[in-house]
CSV table of C-alpha atoms in Angstrom, one decimal:
chain,number,residue,atom,x,y,z
H,1,UNK,CA,141.0,28.8,154.4
H,2,UNK,CA,140.0,28.4,150.8
H,3,UNK,CA,136.8,30.4,151.2
H,4,UNK,CA,138.8,33.4,152.8
H,5,UNK,CA,141.3,33.6,150.0
H,6,UNK,CA,138.7,33.7,147.4
H,7,UNK,CA,137.0,36.7,149.2
H,8,UNK,CA,140.2,38.6,149.5
H,9,UNK,CA,140.9,38.2,145.8
H,10,UNK,CA,137.4,39.3,144.9
H,11,UNK,CA,137.9,42.5,147.2
H,12,UNK,CA,141.3,43.4,145.4
H,13,UNK,CA,139.7,43.1,142.0
H,14,UNK,CA,136.8,45.4,142.7
H,15,UNK,CA,138.7,48.8,142.4
H,16,UNK,CA,140.4,47.7,139.2
H,17,UNK,CA,137.0,46.7,137.6
H,18,UNK,CA,135.7,50.2,138.8
H,19,UNK,CA,138.7,52.1,137.3
H,20,UNK,CA,138.2,50.1,134.1
H,21,UNK,CA,134.7,51.0,133.9
H,22,UNK,CA,135.3,54.7,134.1
H,23,UNK,CA,134.5,56.4,130.6
H,24,UNK,CA,137.6,57.0,128.5
H,25,UNK,CA,136.6,60.6,127.6
H,26,UNK,CA,136.7,61.7,131.2
H,27,UNK,CA,140.4,63.1,130.8
H,28,UNK,CA,140.2,65.2,127.6
H,29,UNK,CA,137.3,67.3,128.7
H,30,UNK,CA,139.1,69.3,131.5
H,31,UNK,CA,142.2,69.6,129.0
H,32,UNK,CA,140.1,71.1,126.3
H,33,UNK,CA,138.5,73.4,128.8
H,34,UNK,CA,141.7,74.4,130.0
H,35,UNK,CA,142.9,75.2,126.5
H,36,UNK,CA,139.8,77.2,125.7
H,37,UNK,CA,140.1,79.0,128.9
H,38,UNK,CA,143.9,79.9,128.0
H,39,UNK,CA,142.8,81.3,124.6
H,40,UNK,CA,140.1,83.6,126.1
H,41,UNK,CA,142.0,84.7,129.3
H,42,UNK,CA,141.9,88.4,129.5
H,43,UNK,CA,145.4,89.8,128.6
H,44,UNK,CA,146.6,86.3,128.4
H,45,UNK,CA,149.6,84.9,126.6
H,46,UNK,CA,149.7,82.4,123.7
H,47,UNK,CA,152.6,80.3,122.4
H,48,UNK,CA,154.7,82.1,119.7
H,49,UNK,CA,153.7,79.6,117.0
H,50,UNK,CA,150.0,80.2,117.7
H,51,UNK,CA,150.4,83.9,117.4
H,52,UNK,CA,152.3,83.7,114.2
H,53,UNK,CA,149.6,81.3,112.8
H,54,UNK,CA,146.9,83.5,113.7
H,55,UNK,CA,148.7,86.6,112.2
H,56,UNK,CA,149.3,84.7,109.0
H,57,UNK,CA,145.6,83.6,108.8
H,58,UNK,CA,144.4,87.2,109.5
H,59,UNK,CA,146.6,88.6,106.7
H,60,UNK,CA,145.9,85.9,104.1
H,61,UNK,CA,142.1,85.5,104.6
H,62,UNK,CA,141.0,88.8,102.9
H,63,UNK,CA,143.2,88.0,99.9
H,64,UNK,CA,141.6,84.5,99.7
H,65,UNK,CA,138.2,86.0,99.8
H,66,UNK,CA,139.2,88.7,97.3
H,67,UNK,CA,140.5,86.0,94.8
H,68,UNK,CA,137.4,83.8,95.3
H,69,UNK,CA,135.1,86.8,94.7
H,70,UNK,CA,136.8,87.7,91.5
H,71,UNK,CA,137.4,84.2,90.3
H,72,UNK,CA,133.7,83.4,90.5
H,73,UNK,CA,133.0,86.4,88.2
H,74,UNK,CA,131.0,88.3,90.9
H,75,UNK,CA,132.8,91.5,90.2
H,76,UNK,CA,133.5,93.7,87.2
H,77,UNK,CA,137.2,93.6,86.5
H,78,UNK,CA,137.0,97.4,85.7
H,79,UNK,CA,136.1,98.1,89.3
H,80,UNK,CA,137.5,95.1,91.3
H,81,UNK,CA,140.6,93.5,89.5
H,82,UNK,CA,141.7,90.1,90.5
H,83,UNK,CA,144.9,89.6,92.6
H,84,UNK,CA,146.7,88.3,89.7
H,85,UNK,CA,145.8,91.3,87.6
H,86,UNK,CA,147.2,93.6,90.4
H,87,UNK,CA,150.4,91.5,90.6
H,88,UNK,CA,150.8,91.8,86.9
H,89,UNK,CA,150.4,95.6,87.0
H,90,UNK,CA,152.8,95.8,90.0
H,91,UNK,CA,155.4,94.1,87.8
H,92,UNK,CA,154.9,96.6,85.0
H,93,UNK,CA,155.1,99.5,87.5
H,94,UNK,CA,158.4,98.1,88.8
H,95,UNK,CA,160.1,97.4,85.4
H,96,UNK,CA,158.9,100.4,83.3
H,97,UNK,CA,157.0,103.0,85.4
H,98,UNK,CA,159.5,103.8,88.1
H,99,UNK,CA,158.0,102.1,91.1
H,100,UNK,CA,161.3,102.4,93.2
H,101,UNK,CA,161.4,106.2,92.6
H,102,UNK,CA,157.8,106.5,93.7
H,103,UNK,CA,158.5,104.4,96.9
H,104,UNK,CA,161.6,106.5,97.6
H,105,UNK,CA,160.1,109.9,97.4
H,106,UNK,CA,156.9,108.9,99.3
H,107,UNK,CA,159.0,107.4,102.1
H,108,UNK,CA,161.1,110.6,102.3
H,109,UNK,CA,158.1,112.7,102.5
H,110,UNK,CA,156.4,110.7,105.3
H,111,UNK,CA,159.7,110.4,107.3
H,112,UNK,CA,160.5,114.2,107.0
H,113,UNK,CA,157.0,115.2,108.0
H,114,UNK,CA,157.0,112.6,110.8
H,115,UNK,CA,160.5,113.4,111.9
H,116,UNK,CA,159.8,117.3,112.1
H,117,UNK,CA,156.7,116.5,114.0
H,118,UNK,CA,158.4,114.2,116.5
H,119,UNK,CA,161.2,116.8,117.0
H,120,UNK,CA,158.9,119.5,118.1
H,121,UNK,CA,156.1,117.4,119.7
H,122,UNK,CA,158.4,115.5,122.1
H,123,UNK,CA,159.7,118.3,124.3
H,124,UNK,CA,156.4,120.2,124.0
H,125,UNK,CA,154.4,117.1,125.2
H,126,UNK,CA,157.0,116.6,127.9
H,127,UNK,CA,156.5,120.1,129.2
H,128,UNK,CA,152.7,119.9,128.8
H,129,UNK,CA,152.5,116.7,130.8
H,130,UNK,CA,154.9,117.9,133.5
H,131,UNK,CA,154.2,121.5,134.4
H,132,UNK,CA,150.6,122.5,135.0
H,133,UNK,CA,150.8,126.1,133.8
H,134,UNK,CA,152.2,124.9,130.5
H,135,UNK,CA,149.3,122.6,130.2
H,136,UNK,CA,146.9,125.2,131.0
H,137,UNK,CA,148.3,127.5,128.5
H,138,UNK,CA,148.8,125.2,125.4
H,139,UNK,CA,146.6,122.2,125.8
H,140,UNK,CA,143.3,123.8,125.0
H,141,UNK,CA,145.0,125.4,121.9
H,142,UNK,CA,146.5,122.1,120.8
H,143,UNK,CA,143.3,120.3,121.4
H,144,UNK,CA,141.4,122.9,119.3
H,145,UNK,CA,143.7,122.8,116.3
H,146,UNK,CA,143.9,118.9,116.2
H,147,UNK,CA,140.2,118.8,115.1
H,148,UNK,CA,140.8,120.8,111.9
H,149,UNK,CA,141.2,118.5,109.1
H,150,UNK,CA,144.7,118.7,107.4
H,151,UNK,CA,143.0,118.7,104.0
H,152,UNK,CA,141.6,122.1,104.7
H,153,UNK,CA,145.0,123.6,105.1
H,154,UNK,CA,146.1,122.6,101.6
H,155,UNK,CA,145.1,126.1,100.0
H,156,UNK,CA,147.0,128.0,102.8
H,157,UNK,CA,150.0,125.7,102.6
H,158,UNK,CA,150.3,126.3,98.9
H,159,UNK,CA,150.2,130.1,99.5
H,160,UNK,CA,152.6,129.9,102.4
H,161,UNK,CA,155.1,127.3,101.2
H,162,UNK,CA,154.5,127.0,97.5
H,163,UNK,CA,154.0,123.7,95.7
H,164,UNK,CA,157.6,122.2,96.3
H,165,UNK,CA,158.4,119.3,98.5
H,166,UNK,CA,158.1,121.7,101.6
H,167,UNK,CA,154.3,121.8,101.0
H,168,UNK,CA,153.9,117.9,101.0
H,169,UNK,CA,156.1,117.6,104.1
H,170,UNK,CA,154.0,120.3,105.9
H,171,UNK,CA,150.8,118.7,105.3
H,172,UNK,CA,152.0,115.4,106.9
H,173,UNK,CA,153.5,117.5,109.9
H,174,UNK,CA,150.0,119.2,110.3
H,175,UNK,CA,148.3,115.8,110.4
H,176,UNK,CA,150.6,114.2,113.1
H,177,UNK,CA,152.0,117.1,115.2
H,178,UNK,CA,148.9,118.1,117.3
H,179,UNK,CA,147.9,114.4,118.0
H,180,UNK,CA,151.5,113.6,118.9
H,181,UNK,CA,151.8,116.5,121.3
H,182,UNK,CA,148.8,115.4,123.4
H,183,UNK,CA,149.6,111.7,123.4
H,184,UNK,CA,153.2,112.5,124.6
H,185,UNK,CA,151.7,114.9,127.3
H,186,UNK,CA,149.4,112.0,128.3
H,187,UNK,CA,152.3,109.4,128.5
H,188,UNK,CA,154.3,111.8,130.7
H,189,UNK,CA,151.1,112.4,133.0
H,190,UNK,CA,150.8,108.5,133.4
H,191,UNK,CA,154.3,108.4,135.2
H,192,UNK,CA,153.3,107.4,139.0
H,193,UNK,CA,153.3,110.3,141.3
H,194,UNK,CA,154.9,108.1,144.0
H,195,UNK,CA,158.2,107.8,141.8
H,196,UNK,CA,158.4,111.6,141.5
H,197,UNK,CA,157.7,112.0,145.4
H,198,UNK,CA,160.4,109.4,146.1
H,199,UNK,CA,163.0,111.3,143.9
H,200,UNK,CA,162.0,114.6,145.5
H,201,UNK,CA,162.4,112.9,149.0
H,202,UNK,CA,165.9,111.9,148.1
H,203,UNK,CA,166.8,115.5,147.2
H,204,UNK,CA,166.3,115.5,143.5
H,205,UNK,CA,165.7,119.0,141.9
H,206,UNK,CA,163.1,119.8,139.1
H,207,UNK,CA,165.5,119.0,136.2
H,208,UNK,CA,166.8,115.9,137.9
H,209,UNK,CA,163.2,114.7,138.4
H,210,UNK,CA,162.4,115.3,134.7
H,211,UNK,CA,165.6,113.9,133.5
H,212,UNK,CA,166.0,110.9,135.7
H,213,UNK,CA,162.5,109.8,136.8
H,214,UNK,CA,159.8,111.2,134.4
H,215,UNK,CA,161.5,110.8,131.0
H,216,UNK,CA,162.9,107.2,131.6
H,217,UNK,CA,159.6,106.1,133.0
H,218,UNK,CA,157.5,107.6,130.1
H,219,UNK,CA,160.1,106.5,127.3
H,220,UNK,CA,158.2,103.0,126.5
H,221,UNK,CA,154.9,104.7,126.2
H,222,UNK,CA,156.4,107.5,124.2
H,223,UNK,CA,157.9,105.0,121.7
H,224,UNK,CA,154.4,103.4,121.4
H,225,UNK,CA,153.1,107.0,120.6
H,226,UNK,CA,155.7,107.5,117.9
H,227,UNK,CA,154.8,104.0,116.4
H,228,UNK,CA,151.1,104.9,116.2
H,229,UNK,CA,151.5,108.4,114.9
H,230,UNK,CA,153.9,107.2,112.2
H,231,UNK,CA,151.1,105.1,110.9
H,232,UNK,CA,149.0,108.2,110.8
H,233,UNK,CA,151.7,109.9,108.9
H,234,UNK,CA,151.2,107.3,106.0
H,235,UNK,CA,147.5,108.0,106.0
H,236,UNK,CA,148.2,111.6,105.0
H,237,UNK,CA,150.5,110.7,102.2
H,238,UNK,CA,147.8,110.7,99.4
H,239,UNK,CA,146.5,114.0,100.8
H,240,UNK,CA,149.9,115.5,100.8
H,241,UNK,CA,150.7,114.5,97.2
H,242,UNK,CA,147.5,116.2,96.0
H,243,UNK,CA,149.6,119.3,96.1
H,244,UNK,CA,151.1,119.5,92.7
H,245,UNK,CA,153.1,116.3,93.0
H,246,UNK,CA,154.5,114.6,90.0
H,247,UNK,CA,155.9,111.5,91.7
H,248,UNK,CA,155.0,109.2,94.7
H,249,UNK,CA,152.8,106.5,95.5
H,250,UNK,CA,149.8,108.9,96.4
H,251,UNK,CA,150.4,110.7,93.2
H,252,UNK,CA,150.3,107.4,91.1
H,253,UNK,CA,147.0,106.3,92.8
H,254,UNK,CA,145.5,109.6,92.0
H,255,UNK,CA,146.7,109.6,88.4
H,256,UNK,CA,145.5,105.9,87.9
H,257,UNK,CA,142.0,107.2,89.1
H,258,UNK,CA,141.8,109.6,86.1
H,259,UNK,CA,142.4,106.6,83.7
H,260,UNK,CA,140.4,104.0,85.5
H,261,UNK,CA,143.5,101.9,86.2
H,262,UNK,CA,141.9,100.3,89.3
H,263,UNK,CA,144.7,97.5,89.2
H,264,UNK,CA,147.3,100.3,89.9
H,265,UNK,CA,145.1,101.9,92.6
H,266,UNK,CA,144.9,98.4,94.3
H,267,UNK,CA,148.6,97.9,93.9
H,268,UNK,CA,149.5,101.4,95.4
H,269,UNK,CA,147.2,101.1,98.3
H,270,UNK,CA,148.6,97.6,99.1
H,271,UNK,CA,152.2,98.9,98.8
H,272,UNK,CA,151.4,101.7,101.3
H,273,UNK,CA,150.0,99.2,103.7
H,274,UNK,CA,153.0,97.0,103.4
H,275,UNK,CA,155.5,99.8,104.0
H,276,UNK,CA,153.4,101.0,107.0
H,277,UNK,CA,153.4,97.4,108.3
H,278,UNK,CA,157.1,97.0,108.0
H,279,UNK,CA,157.5,100.5,109.7
H,280,UNK,CA,155.3,99.3,112.6
H,281,UNK,CA,157.2,96.2,112.9
H,282,UNK,CA,160.6,98.1,113.0
H,283,UNK,CA,159.2,100.3,116.1
H,284,UNK,CA,158.0,97.1,117.7
H,285,UNK,CA,161.4,95.5,117.2
H,286,UNK,CA,163.2,98.8,118.7
H,287,UNK,CA,160.8,98.6,121.7
H,288,UNK,CA,161.8,95.0,122.4
H,289,UNK,CA,165.4,95.7,122.2
H,290,UNK,CA,165.3,99.0,124.3
H,291,UNK,CA,162.7,97.8,126.9
H,292,UNK,CA,163.1,94.1,127.2
H,293,UNK,CA,161.2,93.9,130.3
H,294,UNK,CA,157.9,94.8,128.7
H,295,UNK,CA,157.9,91.5,126.7
H,296,UNK,CA,158.4,89.5,129.8
H,297,UNK,CA,155.4,91.3,131.5
């Protein structure tokens, strides 16, 4: 009886010993593998804190490299000022050189050119993307003009419009309009044909299909197109302010170049980037508010 009990006890202990003998590091390996797989999943999602951390790291890294490069004395301050020198120049620009006026006039020029461009490009792109005859008639011409550089139009713009504010707005308009028309037309063409056919089956006429099916379906993509082309409008600011300007961020950058004020050039470029980034984020916020289902996809 005693021998039987001792054998049973040994049999019960064996699995415990086997479990205890397993390596402790067996668990974290699959977890780490799963985490890595989540990071590199195609079109995968990440926690919001991870996204913000990566975004902050991406924005700060170039500034750290810039600071280190200048702090180690690897660059001539005449050509590559330190971040501190640029900040100091920005303070002087703000306090005594009319930075707010320059920002205000530049924002007005960009938004006026972009707004005029959107006002005409949205209906035109809608018609090109919806009706094949309009596409055949206008798309090749628009495609042809969009490859012409906006800078090449400056002499003509000065002759046609003069050197007032209209010329700066027109340069930004030329730089964004033709691209915007084609992008909106492409957004409209991406509306699934099944939606259009379903509406036609239910008796919708042409205007109802455009108004109730094509436009609502293409609206999120059109807002993305506006966001992207608004960024392009900012890239044409310096070009536009080449035309006899006496104020604005682009004008300040060009003026600083004449006197080798590289700290002011850096400050102006960074300000344009910052305003452009804020504009981009405003469009993204509007997209999230207007089309909340897109964030859930």
